[in-house]
């Protein structure tokens, strides 16, 4: 068999996480209006100021044009066709513990290999599981509270910690920041809130598993993490979604605030349904992720992106304080007809600020994978440094890899390095592996994992294993 | 062990092997020599199943099984090993990881007990020692940044662990200094046994001072044109290939 034929065979394998769980949902009819926003806000019992905040965002959004600059082609999203609220029916009497959680929901997680109970015991990970739009199980809360750490759904935080929410919500990504952020600000359903007090090292890794489950339901997660002075937190976000024919819209916003001397490590493994080999179905993922780093603080983004039909995502760091550090480590794998336009922005404002960008793009099938990154050095950012490395790996000859680096330096003392490579999994590498008895599928998975090693080593241990596994599962369908 | 009957093979539409016949029995070491372009590398590539090398006539049997019916990895599981002339780099995949995947797949296919991590590491270290390779190389990417000599020794190290029935060595001596050559030869010799066969493909007689073959064959124009004992190699060293191929050395390249 030729390697091209193998490639074709391997590219066509099914999405392992493709199934639909039968939890009843309480879904709003499609369409967006002030009334819908009032409904969402009312359903959550939100204070007046937050409703006003949502409405202000909605009015800004109405004035904004759809962004068209990304290297993405897709039919226009009909925002009137999207349903803006969906919650599991059991929401009225929210479960107090996992025992009260809908067993069907727990089985869903188990199918994904994410048994909550096991995780509680083995991994010591506190999980704020987001199923559709409402948090259904938060674990280890007590232990975290002991350390003074707040980890809860953003809806709860609105009630329990209004001052923190008022102070920081929208402080990093303002309501009118961009089209999708404005939409999210108007209709965000739920998400996570984390606060780490001064000098506290969060005693465990915080993790949220996302899962889009309701057909035609937009997911508008909102995450806010505030790390107070000298604190540390590692946050894990992971997601998969069931197989669906309709495109599902997702527009999340993540805001990180690292106060002086704080460190935030934010890791993502994203495995939403990518659509089939002809580009049918799949998630549209338009995400705004940004962090502000104050003096001597550090923000690291690590992402492993293997899912979604469309990915539009640029986790960024504003290096506001002197000596602050920003990092971005990314693996983006596209196959079938997937399109990814992803990268980062490092905005150097403070003196002696440092940023590192390592991006690994893997393209297979008829997919398109673009890296888009901005490094901006402001006039007063003396001695700013950036290192960027952008590597692309092509599998087969029907996919595309593109690199769009933007560098804007307004300070002569800046040091900016940019390296970029494009390579293919060579026939020679494949043949060496096969000659040593390794089948082509395993060989490619191994070669690609090697290509991604620099990024994987940045992931927390258990997540790195999961990422490797995810890549292998994706590659079963993606490569030869 | 290996029986090649009137083998014809082409690369990119060009006929390279034109009726090659060769029988290699278990326990034997064969050297295949010949001028550049005579088809030596084509032979090893055809036998191990590299893409683009097509058998157009005749057959090659590995322990009675027609190799053309086996995928490259199945040939490996059947006990075939090719030590490459130019071993390729696989960045980011450690040697040890690679060996683990290789040995797991191969031993499983051969119905042998898998090695646990401790055993694998112990055996791999021993194999490194046998070819004078620092065990630190196990942690490095496969051939990543290795010198030419290190790559060749890395191939032999893998061969020692895989214990193939039939080892094909494609110009393993090229680019090696005399010390490295002796190290490689020592490794290969340690594998000699009544159950195994080794086929050395080489341009020079030098290697055969250290790995003494039972049979020497001259390949020219896609066919074996002369066979003999180890003394044939010495004769070739003195006279060149011209007297056999009927052409001055180099003209067939």
XYZ file of C-alpha atoms in Angstrom:
733
model
C 0.000 0.000 0.000
C 1.349 3.427 -0.816
C 1.685 5.950 1.961
C -0.921 8.164 0.294
C -3.457 5.350 0.349
C -2.700 4.701 3.999
C -3.050 8.357 4.685
C -6.479 8.374 3.105
C -7.558 5.327 5.047
C -6.383 6.696 8.335
C -7.826 10.126 7.785
C -11.282 8.593 7.681
C -11.892 7.365 11.168
C -14.716 8.424 13.388
C -14.867 10.822 16.245
C -14.496 8.749 19.380
C -16.295 11.199 21.625
C -19.276 11.371 19.279
C -22.421 10.534 21.160
C -25.365 12.391 22.600
C -26.478 11.978 26.162
C -30.169 12.052 26.958
C -30.339 14.684 29.672
C -33.475 16.802 29.368
C -32.762 20.455 28.772
C -34.569 23.703 29.285
C -33.810 25.605 26.122
C -34.736 29.097 25.039
C -36.106 29.480 21.511
C -33.553 30.769 19.008
C -32.860 34.452 18.530
C -31.350 37.340 20.445
C -33.083 40.417 21.832
C -33.116 42.547 24.973
C -35.842 40.257 26.273
C -33.607 37.217 25.887
C -30.889 38.976 27.859
C -33.377 39.982 30.538
C -34.558 36.361 30.669
C -31.014 35.026 31.136
C -30.183 37.623 33.747
C -33.510 37.075 35.517
C -33.143 33.296 35.468
C -29.862 33.730 37.277
C -31.264 36.281 39.683
C -28.606 38.779 38.755
C -28.310 42.248 40.244
C -29.424 45.227 38.198
C -25.883 46.430 37.425
C -25.015 43.184 35.692
C -28.160 43.289 33.581
C -27.232 46.828 32.549
C -23.711 45.626 31.789
C -25.095 42.857 29.570
C -27.446 45.241 27.794
C -24.628 47.721 27.178
C -22.611 44.912 25.623
C -25.591 43.916 23.485
C -25.965 47.460 22.150
C -22.261 47.596 21.315
C -22.475 44.212 19.613
C -25.377 45.381 17.444
C -23.147 48.122 16.060
C -20.173 45.892 15.357
C -19.349 44.324 11.999
C -18.430 40.649 11.784
C -14.634 40.288 11.701
C -13.414 39.030 8.345
C -9.641 39.270 8.627
C -8.982 35.696 9.733
C -7.830 33.066 7.236
C -11.115 31.200 7.578
C -13.919 30.393 5.185
C -17.321 29.443 6.493
C -20.945 30.267 5.785
C -22.106 33.282 7.814
C -23.433 32.421 11.266
C -27.117 33.299 11.581
C -27.260 34.691 15.081
C -31.056 34.522 15.038
C -30.826 30.756 14.624
C -28.821 30.355 17.800
C -30.425 29.540 21.107
C -28.821 31.594 23.846
C -29.720 29.637 26.924
C -29.850 25.995 27.851
C -29.633 24.385 31.253
C -30.128 20.827 32.450
C -33.660 20.573 33.869
C -32.491 19.561 37.256
C -31.196 23.104 37.621
C -34.060 24.258 39.862
C -32.875 22.021 42.627
C -29.187 22.118 41.970
C -27.351 19.055 43.304
C -25.429 19.570 46.495
C -23.041 16.739 45.835
C -22.110 14.388 43.018
C -24.500 11.793 44.410
C -27.341 14.069 43.428
C -26.025 14.607 39.918
C -28.030 13.128 37.050
C -26.495 9.660 36.592
C -26.808 10.081 32.825
C -24.531 13.079 33.078
C -21.998 11.171 35.110
C -22.066 8.391 32.526
C -21.360 10.991 29.864
C -18.205 11.966 31.647
C -17.252 8.367 32.117
C -17.557 7.713 28.376
C -15.101 10.506 27.923
C -12.772 8.886 30.380
C -13.295 11.620 32.935
C -14.795 9.844 35.936
C -15.271 12.568 38.506
C -15.112 10.240 41.490
C -11.888 8.724 40.344
C -10.453 12.126 39.704
C -11.379 13.297 43.175
C -9.539 10.425 44.717
C -6.603 9.906 42.406
C -5.723 13.222 40.907
C -6.634 15.575 43.717
C -8.215 17.812 41.095
C -11.178 19.990 41.974
C -13.630 19.922 39.110
C -16.171 22.554 38.294
C -17.896 20.578 35.566
C -19.766 22.678 33.052
C -22.438 20.690 31.267
C -24.088 22.883 28.713
C -24.436 26.124 30.548
C -24.813 25.378 34.211
C -22.318 24.081 36.700
C -23.584 20.862 38.202
C -20.816 19.649 40.418
C -18.098 21.482 42.261
C -15.724 19.425 44.304
C -13.113 20.098 46.898
C -14.631 23.473 47.501
C -14.226 23.155 51.223
C -10.563 22.305 50.999
C -9.966 25.207 48.688
C -11.857 27.578 50.924
C -9.609 26.522 53.779
C -6.733 27.955 51.771
C -8.874 30.974 51.040
C -9.165 30.012 47.387
C -12.466 30.758 45.721
C -13.393 28.376 42.913
C -17.013 28.481 41.863
C -19.280 29.132 38.946
C -19.389 32.715 37.834
C -23.141 32.841 38.573
C -22.468 31.946 42.202
C -19.643 34.437 42.347
C -21.998 37.197 41.211
C -24.049 36.539 44.344
C -21.345 35.616 46.802
C -18.472 37.884 45.770
C -20.099 40.829 44.002
C -17.239 43.210 44.763
C -14.628 41.042 43.084
C -16.859 40.473 40.070
C -17.682 44.142 39.775
C -14.018 45.078 39.997
C -12.615 42.565 37.529
C -15.341 41.439 35.114
C -14.523 43.028 31.777
C -11.347 44.586 33.146
C -9.166 42.566 30.761
C -11.574 41.970 27.895
C -13.949 44.960 27.818
C -17.552 44.472 26.676
C -16.874 46.000 23.264
C -13.447 44.423 22.726
C -14.462 42.509 19.639
C -17.581 41.104 18.008
C -17.569 37.748 19.779
C -16.465 39.131 23.143
C -19.345 41.626 22.984
C -21.779 38.817 22.179
C -20.413 36.789 25.082
C -20.690 39.761 27.443
C -24.352 40.143 26.522
C -25.401 36.526 26.886
C -22.750 34.641 28.870
C -24.397 31.686 30.517
C -21.931 30.453 33.056
C -18.328 29.609 33.585
C -15.764 29.589 36.333
C -14.520 32.142 38.772
C -11.238 31.744 40.620
C -9.690 33.995 43.232
C -6.368 33.192 44.871
C -5.606 35.394 47.854
C -2.302 37.161 48.476
C 0.693 34.887 48.854
C -1.322 31.674 48.509
C -0.166 28.818 46.380
C -3.337 27.069 45.243
C -3.092 23.597 46.858
C -4.332 21.738 43.779
C -4.755 22.127 40.079
C -8.147 23.565 39.225
C -9.946 21.978 36.345
C -13.101 22.499 34.355
C -14.355 20.121 31.758
C -16.498 21.652 29.106
C -18.926 19.802 26.996
C -21.398 21.175 24.498
C -24.408 18.892 24.538
C -27.460 20.683 23.274
C -27.993 20.920 19.498
C -27.985 24.481 18.202
C -27.183 25.870 21.594
C -24.535 28.514 21.634
C -22.132 28.169 24.463
C -21.030 31.408 26.003
C -18.692 30.565 28.817
C -17.134 33.274 30.869
C -14.083 32.570 32.961
C -12.411 35.008 35.303
C -9.273 34.208 37.252
C -7.755 36.691 39.661
C -4.432 35.821 41.255
C -3.677 38.283 44.028
C -0.149 39.444 44.862
C 2.445 36.699 45.092
C -0.033 33.863 44.549
C 0.097 30.885 42.195
C -2.550 28.896 40.370
C -2.603 26.269 37.665
C -5.895 25.976 35.832
C -6.876 23.210 33.429
C -9.611 23.434 30.861
C -10.586 20.472 28.742
C -13.467 19.740 26.449
C -15.060 17.305 24.008
C -18.467 17.356 22.363
C -20.918 14.826 20.948
C -21.423 14.329 17.246
C -23.936 16.679 15.659
C -24.793 17.720 12.156
C -25.568 21.354 12.787
C -22.813 23.790 13.424
C -22.621 24.834 16.993
C -21.487 28.280 17.910
C -19.155 28.807 20.778
C -17.855 32.199 21.872
C -16.073 32.108 25.198
C -14.222 34.779 27.054
C -11.431 34.077 29.514
C -9.923 36.878 31.580
C -6.823 36.453 33.714
C -5.519 38.992 36.177
C -2.061 38.373 37.611
C -1.430 40.980 40.295
C 2.168 41.848 41.244
C 4.329 38.766 41.744
C 1.518 36.321 40.899
C 1.706 33.378 38.508
C -1.123 31.947 36.440
C -0.694 28.836 34.363
C -3.678 28.191 32.128
C -3.757 24.933 30.168
C -6.355 23.890 27.630
C -7.048 20.645 25.852
C -9.754 21.245 23.279
C -11.410 18.377 21.441
C -14.730 19.613 20.174
C -16.334 17.876 17.259
C -14.333 18.906 14.200
C -16.907 18.009 11.543
C -16.686 15.041 9.209
C -14.272 14.590 6.324
C -16.475 16.680 4.039
C -16.670 19.532 6.487
C -20.197 18.739 7.611
C -20.960 19.712 11.200
C -18.465 20.691 13.787
C -18.123 23.444 16.337
C -17.447 27.064 15.457
C -15.139 28.249 18.149
C -14.560 31.988 18.521
C -12.714 32.598 21.733
C -11.220 35.642 23.386
C -8.599 34.810 25.986
C -6.446 37.458 27.524
C -4.448 38.091 30.647
C -2.992 41.162 32.251
C 0.359 40.677 33.937
C 1.333 43.222 36.588
C 4.863 43.773 37.969
C 6.971 40.643 38.356
C 4.055 38.418 37.494
C 3.821 35.645 34.946
C 1.051 34.311 32.743
C 1.454 31.091 30.746
C -1.014 29.851 28.213
C -0.633 26.265 27.036
C -3.119 24.876 24.581
C -3.629 21.644 22.696
C -6.251 22.254 20.054
C -7.481 19.270 18.078
C -11.190 19.936 17.670
C -13.715 22.389 16.208
C -14.543 23.007 12.556
C -13.463 26.620 12.952
C -11.007 27.851 15.551
C -10.510 31.575 16.066
C -8.450 32.007 19.154
C -5.543 34.141 20.325
C -4.721 33.736 24.014
C -2.810 36.905 24.774
C -0.846 38.591 27.497
C -0.661 42.283 28.217
C 2.686 42.694 29.937
C 1.680 45.782 31.863
C 4.047 45.659 34.822
C 7.842 45.827 34.771
C 9.604 42.453 34.710
C 6.435 40.610 33.822
C 6.566 37.411 31.748
C 4.163 36.080 29.142
C 4.268 32.616 27.589
C 2.277 30.886 24.907
C 2.744 27.215 24.065
C 0.433 25.794 21.469
C -0.233 22.621 19.547
C -2.954 22.933 16.943
C -3.891 19.869 14.934
C -6.323 20.140 12.035
C -7.662 17.389 9.786
C -10.642 16.724 7.526
C -11.901 20.208 6.555
C -10.969 21.882 9.814
C -9.750 25.449 9.798
C -7.739 26.980 12.572
C -6.576 30.566 12.788
C -4.859 30.705 16.122
C -1.909 32.298 17.826
C -1.263 34.919 20.432
C -0.628 38.563 21.184
C 2.164 39.687 23.448
C 1.780 43.364 24.252
C 4.893 44.658 26.018
C 4.150 47.777 28.070
C 6.450 47.424 31.093
C 10.232 47.504 31.243
C 12.269 44.279 31.142
C 9.241 42.323 30.051
C 9.781 38.953 28.451
C 7.610 36.790 26.233
C 8.007 33.359 24.679
C 5.883 31.909 21.918
C 6.183 28.282 20.841
C 3.597 27.262 18.280
C 3.311 23.848 16.652
C 0.788 23.449 13.866
C -0.043 20.044 12.400
C -2.206 19.850 9.297
C -3.749 16.771 7.724
C -6.567 15.951 5.339
C -7.849 19.035 3.533
C -7.485 21.273 6.551
C -5.984 24.714 6.911
C -3.889 25.697 9.881
C -2.757 29.280 10.404
C -0.574 30.813 13.064
C -1.297 34.493 13.644
C 0.765 36.258 16.260
C 1.414 39.830 17.283
C 4.422 40.994 19.256
C 4.131 44.665 20.145
C 6.802 46.580 22.034
C 5.579 49.953 23.298
C 7.909 52.993 23.443
C 8.421 52.763 27.200
C 9.012 48.998 27.308
C 12.796 49.209 27.640
C 14.749 45.978 27.291
C 11.734 43.966 26.241
C 12.485 40.538 24.844
C 10.516 38.132 22.736
C 11.322 34.749 21.330
C 8.959 33.195 18.832
C 9.203 29.768 17.278
C 6.592 28.634 14.836
C 6.785 25.143 13.389
C 4.388 23.568 10.960
C 4.119 19.906 10.118
C 2.231 18.762 7.050
C 0.732 15.304 6.651
C -0.060 14.672 3.034
C -0.247 17.227 0.257
C -3.848 18.460 0.397
C -3.576 20.509 3.594
C -2.240 23.987 4.236
C -0.058 25.671 6.849
C 0.235 29.441 7.058
C 2.115 31.827 9.310
C 1.128 35.451 9.863
C 3.568 37.018 12.300
C 3.130 40.708 13.138
C 5.984 42.471 14.885
C 5.657 46.095 15.988
C 8.612 47.469 17.884
C 8.676 51.071 19.030
C 11.633 50.762 21.346
C 15.220 50.403 20.133
C 16.337 48.328 23.094
C 13.914 45.525 22.235
C 15.207 42.107 21.266
C 12.858 40.104 19.116
C 13.601 36.710 17.639
C 11.397 34.826 15.250
C 12.009 31.339 13.917
C 9.705 29.451 11.625
C 9.921 26.038 9.965
C 7.659 23.918 7.821
C 8.267 20.217 7.432
C 6.570 17.007 6.418
C 6.517 13.631 8.097
C 8.984 12.150 5.692
C 8.716 8.797 3.979
C 12.179 8.083 5.361
C 11.043 8.558 8.950
C 7.998 6.418 8.367
C 10.046 3.714 6.690
C 12.595 3.638 9.508
C 9.767 3.087 12.005
C 8.104 0.399 9.927
C 11.402 -1.375 9.374
C 11.666 -1.535 13.166
C 8.252 -3.197 13.353
C 6.156 -0.148 14.206
C 2.888 0.149 12.267
C 2.385 3.387 10.319
C -0.381 4.713 12.537
C 1.667 4.371 15.687
C 4.705 5.696 13.829
C 2.993 8.897 12.767
C 1.526 9.413 16.198
C 4.995 9.019 17.669
C 6.597 11.382 15.165
C 3.911 14.026 15.743
C 4.179 13.641 19.510
C 7.906 14.205 19.173
C 7.217 17.321 17.134
C 4.990 18.619 19.958
C 7.275 17.675 22.824
C 8.332 21.236 23.632
C 4.707 22.158 24.229
C 3.632 18.976 26.022
C 6.341 19.354 28.600
C 4.675 22.605 29.650
C 1.434 20.807 30.502
C 0.727 19.515 34.006
C 1.608 15.818 34.220
C -1.848 14.221 34.047
C -2.886 16.647 31.335
C 0.192 15.848 29.278
C -0.804 12.192 29.285
C -4.322 13.122 28.253
C -3.013 15.399 25.517
C -0.783 12.669 24.169
C -3.723 10.280 24.186
C -5.963 12.833 22.522
C -3.408 13.447 19.810
C -3.125 9.717 19.253
C -6.915 9.338 19.027
C -7.129 12.313 16.658
C -4.290 10.976 14.592
C -5.968 7.603 14.278
C -8.304 9.494 12.063
C -5.932 12.145 10.919
C -2.778 10.728 9.507
C -0.706 8.087 7.826
C 16.387 -18.147 5.320
C 16.360 -15.980 2.239
C 15.786 -17.193 -1.254
C 15.817 -14.734 -4.115
C 14.804 -16.118 -7.496
C 15.304 -14.195 -10.722
C 14.300 -10.940 -9.047
C 13.476 -7.953 -11.213
C 12.789 -4.604 -9.608
C 12.361 -1.032 -10.721
C 12.594 2.383 -9.110
C 10.612 5.223 -10.648
C 10.032 3.171 -13.752
C 13.695 2.368 -14.236
C 14.713 -1.281 -14.109
C 17.502 -1.718 -11.599
C 17.487 -5.394 -10.655
C 17.465 -7.627 -13.705
C 17.242 -11.231 -12.695
C 19.028 -11.456 -9.383
C 19.228 -14.837 -7.682
C 20.707 -15.484 -4.269
C 20.296 -18.052 -1.518
C 21.250 -17.245 2.053
C 21.072 -20.015 4.641
C 20.782 -19.648 8.385
C 24.141 -19.226 10.054
C 25.759 -17.672 6.995
C 27.264 -14.273 6.398
C 27.100 -13.010 2.838
C 28.823 -9.954 1.459
C 27.417 -8.238 -1.572
C 29.889 -5.982 -3.296
C 29.772 -4.047 -6.458
C 30.417 -0.742 -8.113
C 28.214 2.302 -7.515
C 24.865 2.042 -9.215
C 24.950 -1.733 -9.509
C 21.746 -2.104 -7.486
C 23.106 -2.916 -4.030
C 20.923 -0.453 -2.149
C 17.961 -1.266 -4.351
C 18.254 -4.866 -3.236
C 18.105 -4.020 0.477
C 15.263 -1.563 -0.067
C 13.217 -4.019 -2.123
C 13.711 -6.722 0.461
C 12.580 -4.472 3.296
C 9.636 -3.038 1.394
C 10.405 0.627 0.918
C 7.800 2.647 -0.995
C 8.705 3.261 -4.602
C 10.695 0.048 -5.035
C 8.621 -2.271 -7.125
C 9.132 -5.955 -7.786
C 8.430 -6.496 -11.480
C 9.423 -10.142 -11.765
C 10.696 -13.142 -9.843
C 10.353 -13.367 -6.090
C 12.091 -13.103 -2.760
C 11.191 -15.574 -0.048
C 11.892 -14.899 3.604
C 11.679 -18.259 5.364
C 9.444 -19.438 2.577
C 7.107 -16.426 2.642
C 6.938 -14.134 -0.346
C 8.063 -10.739 0.965
C 5.884 -8.855 -1.501
C 2.865 -10.062 0.458
C 4.125 -8.481 3.667
C 4.043 -4.858 4.797
C 7.402 -3.486 5.908
C 6.486 -3.869 9.594
C 5.364 -7.459 8.982
C 8.737 -8.211 7.435
C 10.306 -6.763 10.576
C 8.111 -9.014 12.698
C 9.215 -11.952 10.556
C 12.768 -11.157 11.614
C 14.093 -8.857 8.896
C 16.196 -5.864 9.892
C 17.782 -3.222 7.701
C 20.632 -1.128 9.070
C 20.344 2.040 7.019
C 23.099 3.678 5.094
C 21.760 7.110 6.104
C 19.686 6.716 9.279
C 17.070 9.465 9.428
C 16.455 11.749 12.421
C 13.167 11.756 14.318
C 13.257 14.932 16.421
C 11.624 14.847 19.834
C 11.135 11.067 19.892
C 13.687 9.665 22.308
C 15.704 6.627 21.360
C 14.267 4.798 24.343
C 10.683 5.645 23.405
C 11.411 4.481 19.884
C 12.961 1.228 21.097
C 10.003 0.633 23.382
C 7.540 1.003 20.504
C 9.701 -1.111 18.233
C 10.292 -3.923 20.706
C 6.736 -3.965 21.972
C 5.310 -4.329 18.487
C 7.914 -6.808 17.316
C 7.977 -9.035 20.376
C 4.190 -9.086 20.467
C 4.003 -10.117 16.819
C 6.601 -12.806 17.476
C 4.656 -14.141 20.460
C 7.456 -13.266 22.866
C 7.001 -11.920 26.376
C 7.041 -8.129 26.465
C 9.842 -6.500 28.402
C 8.902 -4.310 31.317
C 10.425 -0.843 31.559
C 13.223 -1.966 33.865
C 14.250 -4.847 31.613
C 14.111 -2.654 28.536
C 16.325 -0.034 30.100
C 18.806 -2.617 31.342
C 19.023 -4.350 27.952
C 19.251 -1.046 26.099
C 22.123 0.092 28.320
C 23.950 -3.177 27.712
C 23.463 -2.829 23.965
C 24.789 0.725 24.092
C 27.853 -0.486 25.930
C 28.453 -3.122 23.263
C 28.728 -0.469 20.571
C 30.516 2.127 22.714
C 27.526 4.431 22.800
C 26.984 6.508 25.938
C 23.647 5.414 27.497
C 22.743 9.132 27.525
C 21.993 8.617 23.831
C 18.892 6.685 24.884
C 17.357 9.919 26.095
C 18.161 11.882 22.969
C 15.911 12.133 19.940
C 16.360 9.265 17.458
C 19.573 10.116 15.576
C 18.934 13.776 16.430
C 22.208 15.638 16.113
C 24.175 12.374 16.080
C 27.421 12.223 14.131
C 27.598 9.849 11.176
C 29.411 7.254 13.248
C 26.975 7.593 16.154
C 24.052 7.022 13.824
C 25.599 3.808 12.525
C 26.335 2.556 16.018
C 22.780 3.466 17.010
C 21.525 1.228 14.209
C 23.631 -1.673 15.408
C 22.483 -1.069 18.984
C 18.858 -1.417 17.841
C 19.739 -4.514 15.880
C 21.247 -6.137 18.958
C 18.014 -5.590 20.878
C 15.714 -6.746 18.090
C 17.759 -9.904 17.451
C 16.699 -10.240 13.822
C 16.876 -13.528 11.949
C 18.065 -11.795 8.825
C 20.074 -8.593 9.122
C 20.730 -6.491 6.061
C 23.507 -3.956 6.524
C 23.525 -1.283 3.859
C 27.011 0.242 3.594
C 27.244 0.327 7.361
C 30.988 0.872 6.996
C 30.714 4.074 4.978
C 31.887 7.135 6.837
C 33.336 5.164 9.760
C 36.874 5.534 10.999
C 38.824 2.408 11.807
C 37.949 2.419 15.514
C 34.255 2.837 14.869
C 34.438 0.161 12.200
C 35.843 -2.283 14.721
C 33.149 -1.414 17.217
C 30.418 -1.949 14.633
C 32.010 -5.209 13.495
C 32.183 -6.442 17.068
C 28.471 -5.753 17.439
C 27.584 -7.549 14.245
C 29.824 -10.501 15.055
C 28.183 -10.919 18.443
C 24.939 -11.535 16.598
C 26.386 -14.312 14.443
C 24.741 -17.579 15.292
C 23.517 -20.755 13.592
C 19.937 -19.424 13.561
C 20.715 -16.069 11.992
C 21.943 -14.795 8.680
C 23.652 -11.551 7.831
C 23.897 -9.845 4.470
C 26.491 -7.096 4.251
C 26.259 -4.678 1.403
C 29.510 -2.837 0.972
C 31.598 -1.049 -1.537
C 34.895 -1.796 0.118
C 36.655 -4.878 1.318
C 37.747 -3.140 4.528
C 34.692 -4.168 6.581
C 35.266 -7.783 5.650
C 38.556 -7.807 7.543
C 36.467 -7.569 10.676
C 33.307 -9.384 9.688
C 34.567 -12.343 7.768
C 31.929 -13.525 5.264
C 31.209 -17.083 4.225
C 30.264 -15.978 0.723
C 31.077 -12.958 -1.393
C 28.994 -11.904 -4.392
C 29.635 -9.283 -7.000
C 26.579 -7.367 -8.109
C 26.774 -5.561 -11.424
C 24.097 -4.398 -13.799
C 21.348 -5.675 -11.526
C 22.614 -9.266 -11.414
C 25.046 -11.310 -9.396
C 27.881 -11.769 -11.832
C 30.335 -13.637 -9.655
C 30.278 -15.500 -6.372
C 33.049 -16.896 -4.278
C 34.527 -17.212 -0.816
C 36.094 -14.506 1.308
C 39.171 -14.474 -0.922
C 37.068 -12.983 -3.726
C 36.830 -9.760 -1.737
C 40.601 -9.507 -1.551
C 40.879 -10.100 -5.237
C 38.386 -7.300 -5.885
C 40.386 -5.038 -3.611
C 43.444 -5.568 -5.774
C 41.900 -5.648 -9.220
C 38.801 -3.473 -8.925
C 35.493 -4.501 -10.466
C 36.409 -3.920 -14.112
C 37.727 -7.421 -14.726
C 34.376 -8.907 -13.781
C 31.943 -6.386 -15.155
C 33.971 -5.925 -18.325
C 34.001 -2.200 -17.836
C 36.464 0.180 -16.258
C 35.651 1.020 -12.631
C 33.227 3.923 -12.406
C 31.704 3.526 -15.838
C 28.750 1.617 -14.451
C 27.978 4.261 -11.843
